[in-house]
Short mmCIF file of C-alpha atoms in Angstrom, two decimals:
data_model
loop_
_atom_site.label_atom_id
_atom_site.label_comp_id
_atom_site.label_asym_id
_atom_site.label_seq_id
_atom_site.Cartn_x
_atom_site.Cartn_y
_atom_site.Cartn_z
CA UNK I 1 -10.54 34.60 -35.84
CA UNK I 2 -9.76 30.93 -35.61
CA UNK I 3 -10.01 29.21 -32.23
CA UNK I 4 -9.67 25.63 -31.01
CA UNK I 5 -12.75 24.98 -28.87
CA UNK I 6 -12.82 21.64 -27.05
CA UNK I 7 -10.34 20.26 -29.54
CA UNK I 8 -12.22 21.41 -32.64
CA UNK I 9 -11.25 24.26 -34.95
CA UNK I 10 -13.85 27.05 -35.14
CA UNK I 11 -14.27 30.50 -36.66
CA UNK I 12 -15.60 33.01 -34.12
CA UNK I 13 -16.39 36.72 -34.00
CA UNK I 14 -16.21 37.03 -30.22
CA UNK I 15 -13.31 38.96 -28.76
CA UNK I 16 -13.70 37.79 -25.17
CA UNK I 17 -14.32 34.42 -23.57
CA UNK I 18 -17.70 35.53 -22.23
CA UNK I 19 -18.74 36.64 -25.71
CA UNK I 20 -17.53 33.36 -27.19
CA UNK I 21 -19.71 31.36 -24.80
CA UNK I 22 -22.72 33.44 -25.83
CA UNK I 23 -21.86 33.14 -29.54
CA UNK I 24 -21.61 29.35 -29.30
CA UNK I 25 -24.83 29.13 -27.25
CA UNK I 26 -23.20 27.98 -24.06
CA UNK I 27 -25.18 28.86 -20.99
CA UNK I 28 -25.22 27.82 -17.35
CA UNK I 29 -23.40 28.49 -14.12
CA UNK I 30 -22.06 24.93 -14.11
CA UNK I 31 -19.52 25.55 -16.89
CA UNK I 32 -15.79 25.71 -16.27
CA UNK I 33 -13.40 27.30 -18.73
CA UNK I 34 -9.70 27.36 -19.53
CA UNK I 35 -7.71 29.19 -22.18
CA UNK I 36 -4.39 27.76 -23.33
CA UNK I 37 -4.31 25.47 -20.31
CA UNK I 38 -4.96 28.18 -17.72
CA UNK I 39 -8.20 28.27 -15.74
CA UNK I 40 -10.40 31.30 -16.39
CA UNK I 41 -12.96 31.66 -13.59
CA UNK I 42 -16.48 32.74 -14.46
CA UNK I 43 -15.98 36.26 -13.15
CA UNK I 44 -12.89 36.75 -15.33
CA UNK I 45 -14.52 35.68 -18.61
CA UNK I 46 -15.77 39.14 -19.71
CA UNK I 47 -12.26 40.57 -19.41
CA UNK I 48 -10.53 37.55 -20.94
CA UNK I 49 -9.54 38.67 -24.46
CA UNK I 50 -9.04 35.97 -27.05
CA UNK I 51 -6.36 35.77 -29.73
CA UNK I 52 -6.14 33.86 -32.97
CA UNK I 53 -5.22 30.23 -32.31
CA UNK I 54 -6.21 30.18 -28.65
CA UNK I 55 -7.13 26.77 -27.28
CA UNK I 56 -10.31 26.92 -25.23
CA UNK I 57 -11.72 24.21 -23.00
CA UNK I 58 -15.36 24.39 -21.90
CA UNK I 59 -16.20 21.70 -19.35
CA UNK I 60 -19.28 20.71 -17.39
CA UNK I 61 -20.24 18.18 -14.69
CA UNK I 62 -20.30 14.60 -15.83
CA UNK I 63 -20.61 11.18 -14.24
CA UNK I 64 -17.40 9.86 -12.77
CA UNK I 65 -15.87 7.13 -10.64
CA UNK W 1 -18.67 8.54 12.54
CA UNK W 2 -15.98 8.98 9.93
CA UNK W 3 -14.32 12.38 9.69
CA UNK W 4 -12.89 13.41 6.32
CA UNK W 5 -11.14 16.77 6.42
CA UNK W 6 -13.36 17.88 9.26
CA UNK W 7 -16.59 16.65 7.68
CA UNK W 8 -18.39 13.89 9.56
CA UNK W 9 -20.18 11.19 7.59
CA UNK W 10 -21.96 8.13 8.89
CA UNK W 11 -21.91 6.02 5.71
CA UNK W 12 -18.58 4.34 4.96
CA UNK W 13 -19.42 3.81 1.31
CA UNK W 14 -18.42 6.34 -1.33
CA UNK W 15 -20.09 5.72 -4.68
CA UNK W 16 -19.19 6.58 -8.26
CA UNK W 17 -21.85 7.87 -10.65
CA UNK W 18 -20.59 6.37 -13.94
CA UNK W 19 -21.45 3.29 -16.00
CA UNK W 20 -25.06 2.83 -14.83
CA UNK W 21 -27.71 1.74 -17.35
CA UNK W 22 -29.53 5.07 -16.84
CA UNK W 23 -29.49 8.19 -14.65
CA UNK W 24 -32.60 6.89 -12.86
CA UNK W 25 -30.86 3.63 -11.96
CA UNK W 26 -27.84 5.58 -10.75
CA UNK W 27 -30.05 7.74 -8.54
CA UNK W 28 -31.76 4.69 -7.06
CA UNK W 29 -28.40 3.01 -6.39
CA UNK W 30 -27.19 6.13 -4.59
CA UNK W 31 -30.30 6.09 -2.41
CA UNK W 32 -30.13 2.36 -1.63
CA UNK W 33 -26.40 2.53 -0.84
CA UNK W 34 -26.99 5.09 1.89
CA UNK W 35 -23.88 6.91 0.67
CA UNK W 36 -23.32 10.53 1.59
CA UNK W 37 -20.53 11.11 -0.94
CA UNK W 38 -20.56 10.52 -4.70
CA UNK W 39 -17.76 11.03 -7.19
CA UNK W 40 -18.22 13.16 -10.30
CA UNK W 41 -16.02 14.44 -13.11
CA UNK W 42 -15.65 17.32 -15.56
CA UNK W 43 -15.83 16.69 -19.29
CA UNK W 44 -16.12 18.75 -22.46
CA UNK W 45 -19.59 20.22 -23.00
CA UNK W 46 -20.79 20.37 -26.59
CA UNK W 47 -21.89 23.72 -27.98
CA UNK W 48 -25.48 24.41 -27.03
CA UNK W 49 -25.50 21.25 -24.95
CA UNK W 50 -27.15 21.07 -21.57
CA UNK W 51 -26.02 17.59 -20.52
CA UNK W 52 -23.80 18.89 -17.74
CA UNK W 53 -26.59 20.98 -16.28
CA UNK W 54 -29.03 18.07 -16.32
CA UNK W 55 -26.56 15.76 -14.66
CA UNK W 56 -25.62 18.36 -12.06
CA UNK W 57 -29.24 19.05 -11.10
CA UNK W 58 -29.87 15.30 -10.73
CA UNK W 59 -26.87 14.96 -8.41
CA UNK W 60 -27.96 17.96 -6.34
CA UNK W 61 -31.42 16.44 -5.97
CA UNK W 62 -29.88 13.42 -4.23
CA UNK W 63 -28.74 15.45 -1.22
CA UNK W 64 -25.20 14.06 -1.16
CA UNK W 65 -21.77 15.64 -1.08
CA UNK W 66 -19.76 15.53 -4.28
CA UNK W 67 -16.15 14.48 -4.62
CA UNK W 68 -14.93 15.68 -8.03
CA UNK W 69 -12.19 13.61 -9.64
CA UNK W 70 -9.34 14.23 -12.03
CA UNK W 71 -9.93 10.94 -13.85
CA UNK W 72 -8.08 10.51 -17.09
CA UNK W 73 -5.37 13.04 -16.27
CA UNK W 74 -1.90 11.76 -17.13
CA UNK W 75 0.17 14.76 -16.08
CA UNK W 76 0.53 17.00 -13.04
CA UNK W 77 -0.55 20.04 -15.06
CA UNK W 78 -3.69 18.34 -16.37
CA UNK W 79 -4.66 17.14 -12.91
CA UNK W 80 -4.00 20.48 -11.21
CA UNK W 81 -5.89 22.44 -13.88
CA UNK W 82 -8.84 20.02 -13.72
CA UNK W 83 -8.90 20.31 -9.93
CA UNK W 84 -8.99 24.11 -10.12
CA UNK W 85 -11.87 24.00 -12.61
CA UNK W 86 -13.73 21.45 -10.48
CA UNK W 87 -13.40 23.66 -7.42
CA UNK W 88 -15.19 26.49 -9.21
CA UNK W 89 -17.99 24.37 -10.67
CA UNK W 90 -18.68 22.12 -7.69
CA UNK W 91 -17.92 24.72 -4.99
CA UNK W 92 -15.87 22.30 -2.90
CA UNK W 93 -12.23 22.07 -1.83
CA UNK W 94 -12.44 18.29 -2.04
CA UNK W 95 -10.66 16.64 -4.96
CA UNK W 96 -10.16 12.99 -5.75
CA UNK W 97 -6.72 13.31 -7.24
CA UNK W 98 -5.87 10.85 -10.00
CA UNK W 99 -2.69 11.07 -12.03
CA UNK W 100 -2.66 8.00 -14.24
CA UNK W 101 0.69 6.47 -15.11
CA UNK W 102 -0.20 3.47 -17.23
CA UNK W 103 -2.94 3.06 -19.82
CA UNK W 104 -3.40 -0.67 -19.32
CA UNK W 105 -3.47 -0.92 -15.55
CA UNK W 106 -4.64 2.64 -14.79
CA UNK W 107 -1.95 2.52 -12.14
CA UNK W 108 -1.35 5.90 -10.52
CA UNK W 109 1.79 7.80 -11.50
CA UNK W 110 2.81 8.12 -7.87
CA UNK W 111 5.58 10.64 -8.61
CA UNK W 112 3.17 12.96 -10.40
CA UNK W 113 0.56 12.28 -7.73
CA UNK W 114 2.80 13.48 -4.90
CA UNK W 115 3.80 16.57 -6.89
CA UNK W 116 0.19 17.45 -7.75
CA UNK W 117 -0.96 16.79 -4.18
CA UNK W 118 1.66 19.20 -2.86
CA UNK W 119 0.57 21.95 -5.27
CA UNK W 120 -3.13 21.49 -4.54
CA UNK W 121 -2.77 21.19 -0.76
CA UNK W 122 -0.85 24.47 -0.79
CA UNK W 123 -3.80 26.06 -2.60
CA UNK W 124 -6.18 24.91 0.13
CA UNK W 125 -7.53 21.81 -1.60
CA UNK W 126 -8.47 18.83 0.54
CA UNK W 127 -6.89 16.07 -1.45
CA UNK W 128 -8.24 12.50 -1.68
CA UNK W 129 -5.29 10.84 -3.45
CA UNK W 130 -5.94 7.71 -5.54
CA UNK W 131 -2.70 5.87 -4.87
CA UNK W 132 -1.15 2.42 -4.78
CA UNK W 133 -0.65 0.44 -1.58
CA UNK W 134 3.01 1.52 -1.38
CA UNK W 135 3.92 2.65 2.13
CA UNK W 136 6.67 5.10 1.14
CA UNK W 137 4.42 6.81 -1.39
CA UNK W 138 1.80 7.07 1.36
CA UNK W 139 4.32 8.78 3.62
CA UNK W 140 5.21 11.23 0.83
CA UNK W 141 1.53 12.02 0.27
CA UNK W 142 1.04 12.75 3.95
CA UNK W 143 4.15 14.93 3.85
CA UNK W 144 2.62 16.74 0.85
CA UNK W 145 -0.45 17.63 2.91
CA UNK W 146 -2.87 14.75 2.37
CA UNK W 147 -4.91 14.01 5.49
CA UNK W 148 -6.38 10.78 4.15
CA UNK W 149 -5.31 8.15 1.64
CA UNK W 150 -7.16 6.14 -0.99
CA UNK W 151 -5.07 3.12 -1.98
CA UNK W 152 -6.25 0.74 -4.69
CA UNK W 153 -6.67 -2.91 -3.81
CA UNK W 154 -6.64 -4.01 -7.47
CA UNK W 155 -6.79 -2.15 -10.81
CA UNK W 156 -9.82 0.09 -11.48
CA UNK W 157 -12.79 -1.89 -12.75
CA UNK W 158 -10.98 -5.24 -12.46
CA UNK W 159 -13.31 -6.62 -9.75
CA UNK W 160 -10.44 -8.73 -8.47
CA UNK W 161 -10.63 -7.71 -4.82
CA UNK W 162 -7.68 -7.28 -2.44
CA UNK W 163 -4.51 -8.46 -4.19
CA UNK W 164 -2.02 -7.56 -1.49
CA UNK W 165 -3.46 -7.95 1.97
CA UNK W 166 -0.03 -7.54 3.60
CA UNK W 167 0.48 -4.13 2.03
CA UNK W 168 -2.99 -2.99 3.10
CA UNK W 169 -2.31 -4.22 6.64
CA UNK W 170 0.99 -2.39 6.66
CA UNK W 171 -0.64 0.89 5.65
CA UNK W 172 -3.24 0.50 8.38
CA UNK W 173 -0.57 -0.23 10.97
CA UNK W 174 1.60 2.74 9.95
CA UNK W 175 -1.26 5.23 9.80
CA UNK W 176 -3.53 4.25 12.68
CA UNK W 177 -5.23 7.65 12.85
CA UNK W 178 -5.45 8.58 9.17
CA UNK W 179 -8.67 7.82 7.26
CA UNK W 180 -7.87 5.03 4.78
CA UNK W 181 -10.34 4.40 1.98
CA UNK W 182 -9.94 1.53 -0.46
CA UNK W 183 -10.51 3.00 -3.90
CA UNK W 184 -10.67 0.70 -6.91
CA UNK W 185 -10.57 -3.02 -7.52
CA UNK W 186 -13.48 -4.16 -5.36
CA UNK W 187 -15.72 -6.63 -7.20
CA UNK W 188 -18.14 -8.03 -4.66
CA UNK W 189 -19.45 -7.33 -1.17
CA UNK W 190 -17.12 -9.91 0.42
CA UNK W 191 -14.13 -7.93 -0.91
CA UNK W 192 -15.49 -4.80 0.74
CA UNK W 193 -16.11 -6.65 4.00
CA UNK W 194 -12.56 -8.05 3.85
CA UNK W 195 -10.90 -4.64 3.67
CA UNK W 196 -13.20 -3.25 6.36
CA UNK W 197 -12.17 -6.19 8.57
CA UNK W 198 -8.56 -5.00 8.10
CA UNK W 199 -9.59 -1.76 9.77
CA UNK W 200 -10.03 0.35 6.66
CA UNK W 201 -12.32 3.31 7.22
CA UNK W 202 -14.36 3.24 4.04
CA UNK W 203 -14.65 1.89 0.50
CA UNK W 204 -15.09 3.75 -2.77
CA UNK W 205 -16.99 1.76 -5.40
CA UNK W 206 -18.34 2.29 -8.85
CA UNK W 207 -18.12 -0.50 -11.43
CA UNK W 208 -19.08 -3.30 -9.03
CA UNK W 209 -22.38 -1.57 -8.34
CA UNK W 210 -23.06 0.05 -11.72
CA UNK W 211 -22.41 -3.10 -13.74
CA UNK W 212 -24.31 -5.46 -11.43
CA UNK W 213 -27.48 -7.09 -12.75
CA UNK W 214 -29.48 -4.94 -10.33
CA UNK W 215 -27.33 -1.95 -9.34
CA UNK W 216 -29.66 -0.66 -6.61
CA UNK W 217 -29.87 -4.09 -4.95
CA UNK W 218 -26.10 -4.46 -5.20
CA UNK W 219 -25.62 -1.03 -3.63
CA UNK W 220 -27.66 -2.22 -0.65
CA UNK W 221 -25.67 -5.46 -0.50
CA UNK W 222 -22.40 -3.52 -0.39
CA UNK W 223 -23.74 -1.24 2.32
CA UNK W 224 -24.53 -4.29 4.46
CA UNK W 225 -21.12 -5.86 3.84
CA UNK W 226 -19.30 -2.65 4.72
CA UNK W 227 -21.27 -2.29 7.94
CA UNK W 228 -20.58 -5.94 8.82
CA UNK W 229 -16.86 -5.62 8.13
CA UNK W 230 -16.64 -2.46 10.19
CA UNK W 231 -18.55 -4.02 13.10
CA UNK W 232 -16.27 -7.09 12.97
CA UNK W 233 -13.13 -4.93 13.09
CA UNK W 234 -14.48 -3.07 16.11
CA UNK W 235 -15.56 -6.30 17.81
CA UNK W 236 -12.10 -7.90 17.53
CA UNK W 237 -11.78 -11.04 15.44
CA UNK W 238 -10.43 -14.46 16.29
CA UNK W 239 -7.00 -15.06 14.77
CA UNK W 240 -6.58 -18.12 12.53
CA UNK W 241 -5.03 -21.19 14.20
CA UNK W 242 -3.11 -24.09 12.78
CA UNK W 243 -5.05 -26.86 14.55
CA UNK W 244 -8.69 -27.64 15.20
CA UNK W 245 -10.05 -26.52 18.56
CA UNK W 246 -13.35 -28.08 19.70
CA UNK W 247 -16.10 -25.65 20.52
CA UNK W 248 -18.32 -28.05 22.45
CA UNK W 249 -16.99 -28.83 25.99
CA UNK W 250 -14.87 -31.99 26.18
CA UNK W 251 -15.41 -32.39 29.93
CA UNK W 252 -18.63 -34.19 30.76
CA UNK W 253 -18.79 -36.16 27.55
CA UNK W 254 -20.45 -39.56 28.00
CA UNK W 255 -18.38 -42.74 27.63
CA UNK W 256 -20.22 -45.61 25.87
CA UNK W 257 -17.43 -48.06 25.25
#
C-alpha cells in the first residue's frame, strides 16, 4: 500500500506501524511516532494497523533552542 | 536555588543545543556554562538513520536535564502533538511550549499558546511557555496552569537585548513568586546581567553562545554575567539620580585660596 512517511510517498508491505519501522530499517527506543496526526506510543505500534494513504511521522531527538 | 516545578537547580542559565559548529563544541559549551538544563527538539528521522540516537546519547552523557521544545509549531494541534511525542521520547513532563504566530519575528501566537498550555497542563505537563512580555497574556498562562513564565526580551536570534524594560519590570512586580526566565533575544552577557538585575530568575540562551567566535568561552562569560546580575539584585542596587553626588567627603577639605 501507499503511505506518506515523513512527508514522502512510499510503497510498503507492512500492515502495522511496528512492522513498517522494521521494513524501513528504523530502530531505536528514541523514536516517536504519529499516524494521521495522532501520537502512537511505542507500546501501541504492534497493534496499530495501517491503511492506504496514512500519513506517518517518525521523529527523533535533535538539537534545539 | 531556583525551583522549577519542584526541581531545584543551582545554575540560572538554560542553554540551547542548536547552531554550534560541531557537537563537540556544543558539549564543551554546555560544560563551561555550568547549565543543568538544555533544550532539545524532535525532528523527522530519515529511514535507516541514526542521527537522533547519536545526538541523544551525547546529551545524556552531559549529565543535564532536558527541556524539549515545540519549536516551529504554528498551531495548537502541532504543538500539543509534538509535546506528547517529546514526553515519550525524553521521559519528562517538562515542555518548552512554542506556538509561533509570525514567520518574520517568530513572535508567539499568544492565543494559541494559552490554549495549548491549558490542554497540556491538564494532561500533567509542566509547561515552560515561550511568551511575549504582555502582562495579561502572562495572567492567562498562569490561569491555564503554567507555574513559570518565559517571556522574550527581543525576537529569537536577534541579539538585540531587552527592548522593553518597563514590561519586564511589570511582569516581575506582578508575579513576585513565579519563576521568570528570559527566553530569546539576548545577544551579550551585559544583556543577561541586565535582566537578572531586574530580578529575573534565569536566562535561556542559544544563538548568542553558539554563534560566538568561541562558544565555550562565551558560555563561561554568560555564566559569570548571570551570577553577577543575580548577586546585584539580591544586594539591592542604587537608584539612578538626576544630579551628581560626591563620593569623597566634603567636610575636612583643605582651603588653599
